[in-house]
Tab-separated table of C-alpha atoms in Angstrom:
chain	number	residue	atom	x	y	z
A	28	UNK	CA	58.534	5.740	61.372
A	29	UNK	CA	57.015	7.804	58.487
A	30	UNK	CA	53.046	7.976	58.268
A	31	UNK	CA	53.629	8.742	54.293
A	32	UNK	CA	52.920	5.102	52.276
A	33	UNK	CA	55.535	4.881	49.458
A	34	UNK	CA	54.762	6.262	46.169
A	35	UNK	CA	53.773	3.345	43.774
A	36	UNK	CA	56.189	2.193	41.170
A	37	UNK	CA	55.644	4.347	37.868
A	38	UNK	CA	55.200	2.064	34.890
A	39	UNK	CA	57.677	1.591	32.442
A	40	UNK	CA	58.359	2.898	29.322
A	41	UNK	CA	58.302	-0.303	28.052
A	42	UNK	CA	55.408	-1.380	29.610
A	43	UNK	CA	52.934	1.653	28.607
A	44	UNK	CA	54.563	0.898	24.894
A	45	UNK	CA	53.146	-2.394	24.599
A	46	UNK	CA	49.365	-1.286	25.922
A	47	UNK	CA	49.401	0.935	23.211
A	48	UNK	CA	50.072	-1.235	20.597
A	49	UNK	CA	47.524	-3.852	22.152
A	50	UNK	CA	44.892	-1.630	22.257
A	51	UNK	CA	46.149	-0.415	18.404
A	52	UNK	CA	45.818	-4.215	17.099
A	53	UNK	CA	42.469	-4.918	19.005
A	54	UNK	CA	41.045	-1.059	17.276
A	55	UNK	CA	42.399	-2.310	13.529
A	56	UNK	CA	41.268	-6.371	14.278
A	57	UNK	CA	37.444	-5.253	15.361
A	58	UNK	CA	37.199	-2.892	11.848
A	59	UNK	CA	38.688	-5.838	9.757
A	60	UNK	CA	35.998	-8.430	11.434
A	61	UNK	CA	33.078	-5.229	11.398
A	62	UNK	CA	33.898	-5.289	7.749
A	63	UNK	CA	34.190	-8.746	7.257
A	64	UNK	CA	31.156	-9.987	8.595
A	65	UNK	CA	28.833	-6.201	8.113
A	66	UNK	CA	27.210	-7.236	4.643
A	67	UNK	CA	25.888	-10.642	6.099
A	68	UNK	CA	24.112	-8.679	8.655
A	69	UNK	CA	23.398	-5.527	6.045
A	70	UNK	CA	23.443	-6.252	2.726
A	71	UNK	CA	22.640	-4.450	-0.013
A	72	UNK	CA	20.349	-5.253	-2.599
A	73	UNK	CA	22.216	-5.436	-6.177
A	74	UNK	CA	22.835	-2.029	-7.849
A	75	UNK	CA	21.639	-0.621	-5.073
A	76	UNK	CA	22.836	2.284	-2.542
A	77	UNK	CA	22.292	2.608	1.147
A	78	UNK	CA	18.873	4.456	1.518
A	79	UNK	CA	19.308	8.559	2.034
A	80	UNK	CA	17.419	10.476	4.510
A	81	UNK	CA	14.102	11.101	3.682
A	82	UNK	CA	14.450	14.694	2.242
A	83	UNK	CA	12.193	17.360	4.713
A	84	UNK	CA	11.746	19.730	2.187
A	85	UNK	CA	10.225	17.837	0.463
A	86	UNK	CA	7.768	16.447	2.345
A	87	UNK	CA	6.232	20.041	3.630
A	88	UNK	CA	3.872	20.507	0.566
A	89	UNK	CA	2.849	16.717	1.296
A	90	UNK	CA	2.373	17.671	5.039
A	91	UNK	CA	-0.073	20.402	4.163
A	92	UNK	CA	-1.932	18.693	1.664
A	93	UNK	CA	-2.448	15.818	4.635
A	94	UNK	CA	-3.352	18.408	7.075
A	95	UNK	CA	-6.070	19.629	4.683
A	96	UNK	CA	-7.757	16.505	4.110
A	97	UNK	CA	-7.923	15.693	7.471
A	98	UNK	CA	-9.210	18.629	9.170
A	99	UNK	CA	-12.297	17.853	6.818
A	100	UNK	CA	-15.444	16.500	9.407
A	101	UNK	CA	-16.762	13.349	8.218
A	102	UNK	CA	-20.835	14.634	6.693
A	103	UNK	CA	-23.492	13.322	8.520
A	104	UNK	CA	-26.144	12.170	5.700
A	105	UNK	CA	-25.471	15.345	3.650
A	106	UNK	CA	-22.263	14.995	1.698
A	107	UNK	CA	-19.985	18.136	1.046
A	108	UNK	CA	-18.919	18.221	-2.655
A	109	UNK	CA	-15.997	20.306	-3.636
A	110	UNK	CA	-16.870	22.900	-6.552
A	111	UNK	CA	-15.586	20.381	-9.225
A	112	UNK	CA	-18.801	18.021	-8.439
A	113	UNK	CA	-22.622	17.992	-8.447
A	114	UNK	CA	-24.182	17.461	-5.478
A	115	UNK	CA	-25.256	13.635	-5.096
A	116	UNK	CA	-26.435	11.849	-2.378
A	117	UNK	CA	-24.405	8.838	-3.724
A	118	UNK	CA	-22.249	7.172	-1.554
A	119	UNK	CA	-19.040	6.587	-3.223
A	120	UNK	CA	-15.854	4.194	-3.740
A	121	UNK	CA	-12.697	5.694	-4.852
A	122	UNK	CA	-10.111	4.088	-6.847
A	123	UNK	CA	-6.453	4.992	-6.500
A	124	UNK	CA	-4.381	3.682	-9.078
A	125	UNK	CA	-0.344	3.953	-8.290
A	126	UNK	CA	1.235	3.116	-11.515
A	127	UNK	CA	5.269	4.056	-12.983
A	128	UNK	CA	3.877	2.431	-16.289
A	129	UNK	CA	0.751	2.792	-18.311
A	130	UNK	CA	-2.294	1.643	-17.400
A	131	UNK	CA	-2.705	-1.123	-19.725
A	132	UNK	CA	-5.942	-2.327	-18.445
A	133	UNK	CA	-8.021	1.030	-18.836
A	134	UNK	CA	-10.092	-1.035	-21.828
A	135	UNK	CA	-11.095	-3.352	-18.941
A	136	UNK	CA	-11.545	-1.248	-15.961
A	137	UNK	CA	-14.077	1.144	-18.788
A	138	UNK	CA	-16.342	-1.746	-19.040
A	139	UNK	CA	-16.317	-2.500	-15.068
A	140	UNK	CA	-16.594	1.090	-14.512
A	141	UNK	CA	-19.518	1.487	-17.250
A	142	UNK	CA	-23.424	2.436	-16.214
A	143	UNK	CA	-22.491	3.616	-12.334
A	144	UNK	CA	-20.500	6.827	-12.851
A	145	UNK	CA	-22.747	8.463	-9.829
A	146	UNK	CA	-21.034	5.833	-7.559
A	147	UNK	CA	-16.874	6.025	-8.420
A	148	UNK	CA	-13.949	8.242	-9.003
A	149	UNK	CA	-10.870	7.153	-10.066
A	150	UNK	CA	-7.737	9.195	-8.978
A	151	UNK	CA	-3.889	8.500	-10.297
A	152	UNK	CA	-0.690	9.072	-8.948
A	153	UNK	CA	1.098	8.843	-12.323
A	154	UNK	CA	5.134	8.593	-11.396
A	155	UNK	CA	6.174	12.603	-12.838
A	156	UNK	CA	9.940	10.745	-13.964
A	157	UNK	CA	7.721	8.038	-16.326
A	158	UNK	CA	5.741	9.485	-19.413
A	159	UNK	CA	2.591	7.240	-19.721
A	160	UNK	CA	0.251	6.782	-22.743
A	161	UNK	CA	-3.443	8.379	-22.221
A	162	UNK	CA	-5.507	5.247	-20.205
A	163	UNK	CA	-8.032	3.873	-22.780
A	164	UNK	CA	-11.149	4.767	-21.622
A	165	UNK	CA	-13.980	7.079	-21.616
A	166	UNK	CA	-14.193	8.062	-17.423
A	167	UNK	CA	-13.340	10.816	-15.673
A	168	UNK	CA	-9.871	10.079	-13.587
A	169	UNK	CA	-8.362	12.950	-11.894
A	170	UNK	CA	-4.329	13.058	-12.485
A	171	UNK	CA	-3.296	14.277	-9.144
A	172	UNK	CA	-0.220	16.172	-8.718
A	173	UNK	CA	2.715	13.265	-7.937
A	174	UNK	CA	6.183	12.342	-6.921
A	175	UNK	CA	8.805	9.922	-7.817
A	176	UNK	CA	8.714	6.576	-5.862
A	177	UNK	CA	11.047	3.889	-5.051
A	178	UNK	CA	9.567	0.397	-4.540
A	179	UNK	CA	10.956	-0.341	-0.996
A	180	UNK	CA	11.295	3.106	0.268
A	181	UNK	CA	8.882	5.918	1.872
A	182	UNK	CA	7.728	7.722	-1.015
A	183	UNK	CA	5.664	4.820	-1.884
A	184	UNK	CA	3.707	5.065	1.787
A	185	UNK	CA	3.878	9.015	0.817
A	186	UNK	CA	2.271	7.957	-2.745
A	187	UNK	CA	-0.629	6.207	-1.063
A	188	UNK	CA	-1.226	8.988	1.438
A	189	UNK	CA	-1.241	11.279	-1.432
A	190	UNK	CA	-4.188	9.793	-2.908
A	191	UNK	CA	-6.274	9.286	-0.115
A	192	UNK	CA	-5.580	12.895	1.119
A	193	UNK	CA	-6.245	14.023	-3.168
A	194	UNK	CA	-9.680	11.931	-2.865
A	195	UNK	CA	-10.611	13.597	0.492
A	196	UNK	CA	-10.490	16.686	-0.452
A	197	UNK	CA	-12.069	16.422	-4.152
A	198	UNK	CA	-15.586	14.848	-3.170
A	199	UNK	CA	-17.237	13.895	0.793
A	200	UNK	CA	-19.042	11.249	-1.143
A	201	UNK	CA	-15.983	9.158	-1.137
A	202	UNK	CA	-16.454	6.672	1.687
A	203	UNK	CA	-14.332	4.166	0.760
A	204	UNK	CA	-10.545	4.284	-1.381
A	205	UNK	CA	-8.758	1.292	-3.010
A	206	UNK	CA	-5.772	1.368	-3.439
A	207	UNK	CA	-4.319	-0.967	-6.490
A	208	UNK	CA	-1.858	-0.717	-9.364
A	209	UNK	CA	-1.400	-0.925	-12.877
A	210	UNK	CA	-1.236	-4.561	-13.004
A	211	UNK	CA	-4.932	-5.382	-10.982
A	212	UNK	CA	-7.660	-5.840	-12.538
A	213	UNK	CA	-11.686	-6.641	-11.183
A	214	UNK	CA	-12.534	-9.875	-10.243
A	215	UNK	CA	-16.033	-8.926	-9.882
A	216	UNK	CA	-18.671	-7.015	-11.358
A	217	UNK	CA	-18.780	-3.416	-10.094
A	218	UNK	CA	-22.477	-3.918	-8.289
A	219	UNK	CA	-20.919	-6.931	-6.825
A	220	UNK	CA	-17.964	-4.661	-5.007
A	221	UNK	CA	-20.063	-2.044	-4.645
A	222	UNK	CA	-23.455	-4.094	-2.952
A	223	UNK	CA	-20.319	-5.619	-0.332
A	224	UNK	CA	-19.192	-2.752	0.944
A	225	UNK	CA	-21.807	0.135	0.709
A	226	UNK	CA	-24.727	-1.558	0.404
A	227	UNK	CA	-27.582	-1.599	-2.719
A	228	UNK	CA	-27.045	1.884	-4.329
A	229	UNK	CA	-30.804	1.593	-5.719
A	230	UNK	CA	-31.709	1.290	-2.128
A	231	UNK	CA	-33.954	4.800	-0.582
A	232	UNK	CA	-31.929	4.308	2.197
A	233	UNK	CA	-28.717	4.157	0.450
A	234	UNK	CA	-27.373	7.659	1.976
A	235	UNK	CA	-27.667	6.127	5.493
A	236	UNK	CA	-24.154	5.075	5.189
A	237	UNK	CA	-22.803	8.862	5.702
A	238	UNK	CA	-24.289	8.168	9.116
A	239	UNK	CA	-22.787	4.988	9.830
A	240	UNK	CA	-18.986	5.747	8.861
A	241	UNK	CA	-17.780	4.548	12.376
A	242	UNK	CA	-18.975	1.096	11.657
A	243	UNK	CA	-16.969	0.687	8.109
A	244	UNK	CA	-14.984	-1.590	8.485
A	245	UNK	CA	-11.179	-1.097	6.742
A	246	UNK	CA	-9.899	-4.330	4.186
A	247	UNK	CA	-6.440	-4.392	5.081
A	248	UNK	CA	-4.143	-7.526	5.427
A	249	UNK	CA	-2.438	-7.459	9.341
A	250	UNK	CA	-0.536	-10.404	10.092
A	251	UNK	CA	2.385	-10.988	12.530
A	252	UNK	CA	4.914	-13.796	13.242
A	253	UNK	CA	5.426	-14.174	9.866
A	254	UNK	CA	9.143	-15.271	9.153
A	255	UNK	CA	11.622	-12.797	8.860
A	256	UNK	CA	9.618	-10.578	10.487
A	257	UNK	CA	12.312	-9.506	12.806
A	258	UNK	CA	14.732	-8.508	9.868
A	259	UNK	CA	12.176	-6.096	8.837
A	260	UNK	CA	11.693	-4.402	11.904
A	261	UNK	CA	15.560	-3.661	12.697
A	262	UNK	CA	16.296	-2.543	8.621
A	263	UNK	CA	16.904	0.767	10.385
A	264	UNK	CA	18.785	-0.056	12.773
A	265	UNK	CA	18.136	-2.644	16.605
A	266	UNK	CA	16.911	-0.332	18.440
A	267	UNK	CA	15.889	2.541	16.101
A	268	UNK	CA	11.947	1.690	16.158
A	269	UNK	CA	11.701	2.328	19.936
A	270	UNK	CA	9.721	3.507	22.078
A	271	UNK	CA	6.978	4.045	19.667
A	272	UNK	CA	7.542	0.571	18.199
A	273	UNK	CA	7.955	-2.529	19.757
A	274	UNK	CA	8.486	-5.710	18.204
A	275	UNK	CA	5.182	-7.509	19.812
A	276	UNK	CA	3.450	-4.763	18.030
A	277	UNK	CA	4.707	-4.788	14.782
A	278	UNK	CA	2.918	-5.844	11.491
A	279	UNK	CA	3.185	-6.825	8.281
A	280	UNK	CA	0.731	-6.904	5.221
A	281	UNK	CA	0.164	-6.627	1.632
A	282	UNK	CA	0.554	-2.982	0.026
A	283	UNK	CA	-2.909	-2.936	-1.149
A	284	UNK	CA	-6.147	-2.123	0.152
A	285	UNK	CA	-9.933	-1.177	0.937
A	286	UNK	CA	-9.659	1.422	3.502
A	287	UNK	CA	-13.020	2.846	5.362
A	288	UNK	CA	-13.137	6.859	5.376
A	289	UNK	CA	-12.362	7.273	8.833
A	290	UNK	CA	-9.132	5.058	8.719
A	291	UNK	CA	-7.915	7.182	5.689
A	292	UNK	CA	-8.319	10.257	7.658
A	293	UNK	CA	-6.601	8.511	10.826
A	294	UNK	CA	-3.658	7.477	8.516
A	295	UNK	CA	-3.463	11.259	7.050
A	296	UNK	CA	-3.497	12.393	10.551
A	297	UNK	CA	-0.657	10.312	11.994
A	298	UNK	CA	2.681	11.705	12.246
A	299	UNK	CA	4.628	9.605	15.701
A	300	UNK	CA	4.976	6.696	13.644
A	301	UNK	CA	5.873	8.394	9.973
A	302	UNK	CA	8.847	9.279	12.114
A	303	UNK	CA	10.307	6.023	12.360
A	304	UNK	CA	9.263	4.856	9.124
A	305	UNK	CA	10.694	7.016	6.744
A	306	UNK	CA	13.886	6.791	8.193
A	307	UNK	CA	16.394	5.221	5.935
A	308	UNK	CA	17.524	1.618	6.254
A	309	UNK	CA	20.735	-0.653	6.737
A	310	UNK	CA	19.163	-3.730	5.501
A	311	UNK	CA	17.962	-2.870	2.360
A	312	UNK	CA	16.661	-6.581	1.544
A	313	UNK	CA	14.202	-6.100	4.424
A	314	UNK	CA	13.052	-2.636	4.124
A	315	UNK	CA	9.624	-2.498	2.881
A	316	UNK	CA	7.852	0.404	4.329
A	317	UNK	CA	4.502	0.507	2.255
A	318	UNK	CA	4.121	-3.432	3.640
A	319	UNK	CA	4.341	-2.396	6.936
A	320	UNK	CA	3.415	1.118	8.016
A	321	UNK	CA	-0.292	0.784	7.093
A	322	UNK	CA	-1.304	-2.369	8.808
A	323	UNK	CA	1.110	-1.858	12.523
A	324	UNK	CA	-0.645	1.643	12.074
A	325	UNK	CA	-4.317	0.577	12.234
A	326	UNK	CA	-3.341	-2.639	14.266
A	327	UNK	CA	-2.004	-0.126	16.648
A	328	UNK	CA	-5.061	2.535	16.513
A	329	UNK	CA	-7.586	0.193	15.617
A	330	UNK	CA	-7.351	-3.980	15.462
A	331	UNK	CA	-11.209	-4.394	15.359
A	332	UNK	CA	-12.246	-2.546	13.397
A	333	UNK	CA	-9.942	-3.828	10.426
A	334	UNK	CA	-10.255	-6.834	8.866
A	335	UNK	CA	-7.013	-8.219	9.018
A	336	UNK	CA	-6.969	-9.895	5.384
A	337	UNK	CA	-6.747	-8.066	2.097
A	338	UNK	CA	-9.022	-8.047	-1.223
A	339	UNK	CA	-6.526	-8.495	-3.647
A	340	UNK	CA	-4.961	-11.632	-4.792
A	341	UNK	CA	-1.382	-12.052	-5.429
A	342	UNK	CA	0.182	-15.473	-6.496
A	343	UNK	CA	3.548	-15.819	-4.475
A	344	UNK	CA	4.088	-19.423	-5.718
A	345	UNK	CA	7.064	-18.430	-7.816
A	346	UNK	CA	8.202	-14.693	-6.141
A	347	UNK	CA	11.206	-13.861	-8.219
A	348	UNK	CA	13.136	-11.308	-6.097
A	349	UNK	CA	10.011	-9.784	-4.062
A	350	UNK	CA	8.155	-9.828	-6.710
A	351	UNK	CA	4.861	-12.268	-7.031
A	352	UNK	CA	3.925	-14.299	-9.955
A	353	UNK	CA	2.796	-12.659	-13.543
A	354	UNK	CA	0.215	-13.918	-15.084
A	355	UNK	CA	0.472	-14.222	-18.970
A	356	UNK	CA	-1.723	-14.840	-21.332
A	357	UNK	CA	-1.962	-18.547	-21.908
A	358	UNK	CA	-2.881	-18.843	-18.334
A	359	UNK	CA	-5.497	-16.526	-18.720
A	360	UNK	CA	-9.447	-18.728	-18.693
A	361	UNK	CA	-12.524	-18.492	-16.832
A	362	UNK	CA	-11.131	-21.068	-14.479
A	363	UNK	CA	-8.558	-19.425	-13.264
A	364	UNK	CA	-10.880	-16.010	-12.281
A	365	UNK	CA	-12.396	-18.533	-10.258
A	366	UNK	CA	-9.674	-19.487	-8.543
A	367	UNK	CA	-8.317	-16.293	-7.845
A	368	UNK	CA	-11.505	-15.131	-6.639
A	369	UNK	CA	-11.639	-17.377	-3.540
A	370	UNK	CA	-11.018	-16.743	-0.237
A	371	UNK	CA	-10.637	-18.726	3.232
A	372	UNK	CA	-12.084	-15.301	4.669
A	373	UNK	CA	-15.714	-13.862	4.607
A	374	UNK	CA	-15.394	-12.263	1.705
A	375	UNK	CA	-14.078	-13.575	-1.836
A	376	UNK	CA	-10.935	-11.497	-3.249
A	377	UNK	CA	-12.278	-8.535	-5.406
A	378	UNK	CA	-9.023	-7.692	-7.370
A	379	UNK	CA	-6.166	-9.575	-8.315
A	380	UNK	CA	-2.675	-8.956	-9.430
A	381	UNK	CA	0.060	-8.777	-11.182
A	382	UNK	CA	-0.902	-9.535	-14.579
A	383	UNK	CA	1.205	-8.816	-17.771
A	384	UNK	CA	0.391	-6.668	-20.627
A	385	UNK	CA	-0.745	-9.675	-22.938
A	386	UNK	CA	-3.992	-10.964	-20.643
A	387	UNK	CA	-5.696	-7.727	-22.028
A	388	UNK	CA	-7.103	-9.608	-25.212
A	389	UNK	CA	-8.063	-12.290	-23.330
A	390	UNK	CA	-9.605	-10.981	-20.389
A	391	UNK	CA	-11.662	-8.593	-22.833
A	392	UNK	CA	-12.526	-11.880	-24.759
A	393	UNK	CA	-13.649	-13.929	-21.611
A	394	UNK	CA	-15.981	-9.991	-20.649
A	395	UNK	CA	-17.628	-9.955	-23.567
A	396	UNK	CA	-18.771	-13.567	-24.197
A	397	UNK	CA	-20.321	-12.719	-21.073
A	398	UNK	CA	-21.997	-10.118	-21.578
A	399	UNK	CA	-22.947	-11.451	-24.824
A	400	UNK	CA	-24.050	-14.867	-24.057
A	401	UNK	CA	-26.223	-13.788	-21.116
A	402	UNK	CA	-27.131	-10.029	-21.589
A	403	UNK	CA	-25.408	-9.780	-18.008
A	404	UNK	CA	-23.663	-7.396	-16.542
A	405	UNK	CA	-19.903	-7.694	-16.777
A	406	UNK	CA	-17.919	-10.391	-14.898
A	407	UNK	CA	-20.520	-12.168	-13.744
A	408	UNK	CA	-21.390	-15.620	-16.014
A	409	UNK	CA	-17.297	-16.669	-15.711
A	410	UNK	CA	-17.748	-17.132	-12.007
A	411	UNK	CA	-21.257	-18.335	-11.700
């Protein structure tokens, strides 16, 4: 009796052919189902293609700028001023305008800033592919080197960081940084906003703000548990944000903020999270890096140093295609402005958006009537 096992019967040619056909049909069916249902999982916005990768070569100059700004040490009592400016012991607020159209509310901001030139700086990032008219104001505004921006893309994050970096490099007296758009208006007087952030500028001890920067809070909206947050988290792919950012640490918030200098420097130094947020999205309906990068970063690094609410009022009651309500001229009144200031947080709202250009005339009229009637500073009377 032979010790060798009998050889297994080889599959017949017909059996092999059947298996190949089954595998081929299964593969083709999978492709068909993927093509049929993938638009439901990863829909594209109307008339919009998939995002291209963020160009590394175009980011190098930004990285150099951010590194230069982040290496500037915080001043302790004596501010360091660039060669463009005169030394001044007063801490300042940097107003950062991110725009792709004319600053139509410049005359309103002119009234807001008037008489406080030693307490603020203005920086403008204007889309270089859009022709803008010179702002109708007499204040000194710094137009920084700008790049094209797209809504719902990492370009808006870098534009905001570009504004922060230029403001830090230009004048180290800038201790707070308010990001605004061309559709924003002030809801309070300059002195009210300045006093709320930095104290009385006329006080002999106002210079102490330079030494207390470690206590300055940033006012930025940081939310979790919001509807559709998971869709935003997986917009680049199911596990793309891992391991750096787990879903329970992913946050959302308003694009517009008022950052303290210490947090602005943190934003400019950060690299790890940025490598994730600059990746192209698959689901463009859920892709808004400008609403996630800053809240997620600051929530992870210093949650107790942030307010978790914004100081810019927005009306989302009748949003269209992700855009908030746009106020028109007939809606503008002192009553509306009083309502827009109301907040559930410890601070009332400082700014509001979104206002159409035809609102300028009634807004200026309200300001002029208040000043004429009471001889008081801009925006006080309508809200008292």
